Amino acid sequence: MSEIIEVMQKLIKDFQNPFLEQMFSQISHGKMLRSSMVLAIAGKNQQSIELCAIIELIQLASLLHDDVIDESMIRRGQKSINASYGSKSAVMLGDALYAKAFYHLTFFDSLIAQSLSNAVCRLSSGEIYDVFLAQSFNPSKEKYCLMIEEKTASLIASSAECAAILAGLDAKDYFHYGKCLGIAFQIIDDILDITQPQEVLGKPAMNDFKEGKTTLPYLFLFEALDHEGRERLQGLCGKELNQDEKKWIKDHLEKYSCIEKSQQLAIGIAKDSLVKIKNPYNPALKEMIDAMIQRSF
């Protein structure tokens, strides 16, 4: 991963802008799931390293914009760029990362450029979907699944597809792998937002619900509650919760096994990711699924 970060830093230096470099240097690069997947599929070579750098720039750009939209002051345990430099600077840095990524995409096969460009279109659509769904209580699992498929899974699916193109493998099969992995990854993320403390998450616990987002565990809970319980859950969504309110939600999530149901759905989707990949067998892809499902942050 250090080689990928070095390429990213080189691309940033091309701007010859010390303020941009300063902001970029304060970004945490996280788990770099997409890069791990690309290298597992395409192997390590100069092209795959450069592709990973482009994908990571796109991912970082989307997170910069996401933090501005959500007014998040913390990202991966440290101050977000918008918290340190303001929303205007964060948005412009995101735009710069997108522009740099797309410029360097032009040196790749047109199928790769088209795949990633389309993924960013879908990612942006998913962001808009997410914003509008959070304006009122969303009780629909179908809308939730569509949103996470666009917002999270689209770039992961495209990354797998592009890696397969580089390696001369069946792009459609690997796109399916990435899409399933991305959907399951987001479901697990949404579960951890409830089950893990701020010290582990690097952001406040139950932050999604405070922002008005009804993720899968809350959707299972809404289905299980009676009319009075549903009204209370809807009333709590999108507000700062006190300890009693958090306890009421967590007690009922446990009562109706909402976390377990969400985990089982994520596991089923993740297992389906390998259905189309028969040959050649790649144990690294199975290991990625296991690690993603079993993670605690």
Coordinates of C-alpha atoms in Angstrom, one line a residue:
M1 CA 0.0 0.0 0.0
S2 CA 2.9 2.3 0.6
E3 CA 3.8 2.2 -3.1
I4 CA 0.2 3.3 -4.0
I5 CA 0.4 6.2 -1.5
E6 CA 3.7 7.3 -3.0
V7 CA 2.1 7.4 -6.5
M8 CA -0.8 9.4 -5.1
Q9 CA 1.6 11.8 -3.5
K10 CA 3.5 12.2 -6.8
L11 CA 0.2 13.0 -8.6
I12 CA -0.6 15.6 -5.9
K13 CA 2.8 17.3 -6.3
D14 CA 1.9 17.8 -10.0
F15 CA -0.4 20.5 -8.9
Q16 CA 2.5 22.5 -7.6
N17 CA 0.1 24.0 -5.0
P18 CA 1.5 24.0 -1.4
F19 CA -2.0 24.5 0.1
L20 CA -3.4 21.5 -1.7
E21 CA -0.4 19.4 -0.7
Q22 CA -0.8 20.5 2.9
M23 CA -4.5 19.4 3.1
F24 CA -3.8 16.2 1.3
S25 CA -1.0 15.3 3.7
Q26 CA -3.6 15.3 6.6
I27 CA -5.9 12.8 5.0
S28 CA -5.9 9.3 6.5
H29 CA -5.9 6.6 3.8
G30 CA -7.9 4.0 5.8
K31 CA -8.1 0.3 4.9
M32 CA -7.7 0.8 1.1
L33 CA -10.1 -2.0 0.4
R34 CA -10.4 -1.3 -3.3
S35 CA -6.7 -1.3 -3.8
S36 CA -6.3 -4.6 -2.0
M37 CA -9.0 -6.1 -4.2
V38 CA -7.4 -4.7 -7.4
L39 CA -4.0 -6.2 -6.5
A40 CA -5.6 -9.5 -5.5
I41 CA -7.2 -9.8 -9.0
A42 CA -4.6 -8.2 -11.3
G43 CA -1.4 -8.8 -9.4
K44 CA 1.2 -6.2 -8.5
N45 CA 2.7 -4.4 -11.5
Q46 CA 3.1 -0.8 -12.5
Q47 CA -0.3 -0.5 -14.2
S48 CA -2.2 -2.0 -11.3
I49 CA -0.4 0.3 -8.8
E50 CA -1.2 3.3 -10.9
L51 CA -4.8 2.1 -11.3
C52 CA -5.1 1.7 -7.5
A53 CA -3.8 5.3 -7.0
I54 CA -6.5 6.6 -9.3
I55 CA -9.2 4.7 -7.6
E56 CA -8.0 5.8 -4.2
L57 CA -8.1 9.5 -5.3
I58 CA -11.7 9.0 -6.5
Q59 CA -12.6 7.4 -3.1
L60 CA -11.0 10.2 -1.1
A61 CA -12.7 12.8 -3.2
S62 CA -16.1 11.2 -2.5
L63 CA -15.3 11.1 1.2
L64 CA -14.3 14.8 1.3
H65 CA -17.6 15.7 -0.3
D66 CA -19.5 13.3 2.0
D67 CA -18.1 14.9 5.1
V68 CA -19.2 18.3 3.9
I69 CA -22.7 17.0 3.1
D70 CA -23.0 15.3 6.5
E71 CA -21.2 18.2 8.3
S72 CA -18.9 15.5 9.8
M73 CA -16.1 16.9 12.0
I74 CA -14.3 13.6 12.4
R75 CA -13.0 11.2 9.8
R76 CA -11.1 8.0 10.8
G77 CA -10.4 9.3 14.3
Q78 CA -9.0 12.7 13.4
K79 CA -10.4 16.1 12.3
S80 CA -12.0 16.0 8.9
I81 CA -10.6 18.4 6.2
N82 CA -13.8 20.5 6.4
A83 CA -13.3 20.8 10.2
S84 CA -9.7 21.9 9.7
Y85 CA -9.9 24.1 6.6
G86 CA -13.6 24.7 6.0
S87 CA -16.2 23.3 3.6
K88 CA -15.1 25.4 0.7
S89 CA -11.5 24.1 0.8
A90 CA -12.8 20.5 1.3
V91 CA -15.1 20.6 -1.7
M92 CA -12.4 22.1 -3.9
L93 CA -9.8 19.5 -2.8
G94 CA -12.3 16.8 -3.7
D95 CA -12.8 18.4 -7.1
A96 CA -9.1 18.5 -7.6
L97 CA -8.7 14.8 -6.8
Y98 CA -11.5 13.9 -9.1
A99 CA -10.0 16.0 -11.9
K100 CA -6.5 14.5 -11.4
A101 CA -7.9 10.9 -11.4
F102 CA -9.9 11.4 -14.6
Y103 CA -6.9 13.0 -16.3
H104 CA -4.7 9.9 -15.6
L105 CA -7.5 7.6 -16.5
T106 CA -7.1 8.8 -20.1
F107 CA -3.9 6.8 -20.3
F108 CA -5.7 3.5 -19.6
D109 CA -7.8 1.3 -21.8
S110 CA -11.0 3.1 -22.7
L111 CA -13.1 0.3 -21.1
I112 CA -11.4 1.0 -17.8
A113 CA -11.9 4.8 -18.2
Q114 CA -15.6 4.2 -19.0
S115 CA -16.1 1.8 -16.1
L116 CA -14.7 4.2 -13.5
S117 CA -16.4 7.2 -15.0
N118 CA -19.7 5.5 -14.9
A119 CA -19.0 4.4 -11.3
V120 CA -18.5 8.0 -10.3
C121 CA -21.8 9.0 -12.0
R122 CA -23.6 6.2 -9.9
L123 CA -21.7 7.2 -6.8
S124 CA -22.8 10.8 -7.1
S125 CA -26.4 9.6 -7.8
G126 CA -26.2 7.5 -4.6
E127 CA -25.0 10.5 -2.6
I128 CA -28.0 12.5 -3.8
Y129 CA -30.3 9.6 -3.0
D130 CA -28.8 9.4 0.5
V131 CA -29.4 13.1 1.2
F132 CA -33.0 13.0 0.1
L133 CA -33.8 9.8 2.0
A134 CA -32.4 11.4 5.2
Q135 CA -34.9 14.3 5.0
S136 CA -37.6 12.1 6.4
F137 CA -37.9 8.6 7.9
N138 CA -37.3 6.0 5.2
P139 CA -39.0 2.7 5.9
S140 CA -38.1 1.0 2.6
K141 CA -35.4 -1.6 2.4
E142 CA -35.6 -1.4 -1.4
K143 CA -34.6 2.3 -1.4
Y144 CA -31.9 1.6 1.1
C145 CA -30.4 -1.2 -1.0
L146 CA -30.5 0.9 -4.1
M147 CA -28.8 3.8 -2.4
I148 CA -25.9 1.7 -1.0
E149 CA -25.5 -0.1 -4.3
E150 CA -24.9 3.2 -6.0
K151 CA -23.1 5.1 -3.2
T152 CA -20.8 2.4 -2.0
A153 CA -20.9 -0.7 -4.2
S154 CA -20.5 1.0 -7.6
L155 CA -16.9 2.0 -7.1
I156 CA -15.9 -1.3 -5.6
A157 CA -17.7 -3.2 -8.5
S158 CA -15.9 -1.0 -11.0
S159 CA -12.5 -1.5 -9.3
A160 CA -13.0 -5.3 -9.6
E161 CA -14.1 -5.0 -13.2
C162 CA -11.1 -2.8 -14.1
A163 CA -8.7 -5.2 -12.4
A164 CA -10.2 -8.1 -14.4
I165 CA -9.7 -6.1 -17.6
L166 CA -6.1 -5.5 -16.8
A167 CA -5.6 -9.2 -16.0
G168 CA -7.5 -10.5 -19.1
L169 CA -10.3 -12.1 -17.0
D170 CA -14.1 -12.0 -17.3
A171 CA -14.9 -8.5 -16.4
K172 CA -18.7 -9.2 -15.8
D173 CA -18.0 -11.9 -13.3
Y174 CA -15.6 -9.7 -11.3
F175 CA -18.0 -6.8 -11.5
H176 CA -20.6 -9.1 -9.8
Y177 CA -18.0 -10.0 -7.1
G178 CA -17.2 -6.3 -6.4
K179 CA -20.9 -5.3 -6.3
C180 CA -21.8 -8.0 -3.8
L181 CA -18.7 -7.2 -1.7
G182 CA -19.6 -3.5 -1.7
I183 CA -23.2 -4.0 -0.6
A184 CA -22.1 -6.4 2.1
F185 CA -19.3 -4.0 3.2
Q186 CA -21.8 -1.2 3.6
I187 CA -24.2 -3.3 5.6
I188 CA -21.4 -4.3 8.0
D189 CA -20.4 -0.6 8.2
D190 CA -23.9 0.3 9.2
I191 CA -24.0 -2.4 11.8
L192 CA -20.7 -1.3 13.3
D193 CA -22.1 2.3 13.5
I194 CA -24.5 0.9 16.1
T195 CA -22.4 -1.8 17.9
Q196 CA -19.0 -0.1 18.2
P197 CA -17.9 2.8 20.4
Q198 CA -16.5 6.1 19.1
E199 CA -13.0 5.1 20.1
V200 CA -13.1 2.2 17.6
L201 CA -15.2 3.9 14.9
G202 CA -13.3 7.1 14.8
K203 CA -16.7 8.9 14.8
P204 CA -19.7 9.1 17.2
A205 CA -21.6 5.9 17.6
M206 CA -25.1 5.8 16.2
N207 CA -24.2 8.8 14.0
D208 CA -26.2 7.5 11.0
F209 CA -29.5 7.6 12.8
K210 CA -28.8 11.0 14.3
E211 CA -28.3 12.2 10.7
G212 CA -31.7 10.8 9.7
K213 CA -30.4 7.7 8.0
T214 CA -32.4 4.5 8.5
T215 CA -29.9 1.7 7.8
L216 CA -30.7 -1.9 7.6
P217 CA -30.9 -2.8 11.4
Y218 CA -33.3 0.1 11.9
L219 CA -35.4 -1.1 8.9
F220 CA -35.7 -4.5 10.4
L221 CA -36.6 -2.9 13.8
F222 CA -39.3 -0.8 12.1
E223 CA -40.9 -3.9 10.6
A224 CA -40.9 -5.7 14.0
L225 CA -42.3 -2.9 16.1
D226 CA -46.0 -2.2 16.8
H227 CA -47.7 1.0 15.8
E228 CA -46.6 2.9 19.0
G229 CA -43.1 1.7 18.7
R230 CA -42.9 2.7 15.1
E231 CA -44.0 6.2 15.9
R232 CA -41.4 6.5 18.7
L233 CA -38.6 5.3 16.4
Q234 CA -39.7 7.7 13.7
G235 CA -39.7 10.5 16.3
L236 CA -36.2 9.7 17.4
C237 CA -34.7 9.6 13.9
G238 CA -32.6 12.7 12.9
K239 CA -32.1 14.1 16.4
E240 CA -29.4 14.0 19.1
L241 CA -30.2 11.1 21.3
N242 CA -29.9 11.0 25.1
Q243 CA -28.7 7.8 26.9
D244 CA -32.3 6.6 27.6
E245 CA -33.3 6.9 24.0
K246 CA -30.2 5.1 22.8
K247 CA -30.9 2.3 25.3
W248 CA -34.5 2.0 24.1
I249 CA -33.3 1.6 20.5
K250 CA -30.5 -0.9 21.4
D251 CA -32.8 -2.9 23.7
H252 CA -35.3 -3.3 20.9
L253 CA -32.7 -4.0 18.2
E254 CA -31.5 -6.9 20.5
K255 CA -35.1 -8.0 21.3
Y256 CA -36.0 -8.5 17.6
S257 CA -32.5 -9.7 16.6
C258 CA -32.1 -6.9 14.1
I259 CA -28.3 -6.9 14.2
E260 CA -28.2 -10.7 13.6
K261 CA -30.6 -10.4 10.7
S262 CA -28.5 -7.7 9.1
Q263 CA -25.3 -9.7 9.6
Q264 CA -26.9 -12.8 8.0
L265 CA -28.0 -10.8 5.0
A266 CA -24.6 -9.3 4.6
I267 CA -22.9 -12.8 4.9
G268 CA -25.3 -14.2 2.3
I269 CA -24.6 -11.4 -0.2
A270 CA -20.9 -11.7 0.4
K271 CA -20.9 -15.4 -0.3
D272 CA -22.9 -14.9 -3.5
S273 CA -20.0 -12.7 -4.7
L274 CA -17.9 -15.8 -5.5
V275 CA -20.7 -17.7 -7.3
K276 CA -19.6 -16.6 -10.8
I277 CA -15.8 -16.8 -10.3
K278 CA -15.1 -20.5 -10.9
N279 CA -11.7 -20.4 -12.6
P280 CA -9.0 -19.6 -11.8
Y281 CA -9.6 -20.1 -8.1
N282 CA -8.3 -17.1 -6.2
P283 CA -8.1 -17.7 -2.4
A284 CA -7.3 -14.0 -1.8
L285 CA -10.9 -13.0 -2.8
K286 CA -12.4 -15.4 -0.2
E287 CA -10.0 -14.1 2.4
M288 CA -11.1 -10.5 1.6
I289 CA -14.8 -11.5 2.2
D290 CA -14.0 -13.2 5.5
A291 CA -11.9 -10.3 6.7
M292 CA -14.6 -7.8 5.7
I293 CA -17.4 -9.7 7.5
Q294 CA -15.4 -10.3 10.6
R295 CA -14.0 -6.8 11.0
S296 CA -14.8 -4.6 14.0
F297 CA -14.2 -1.2 12.4

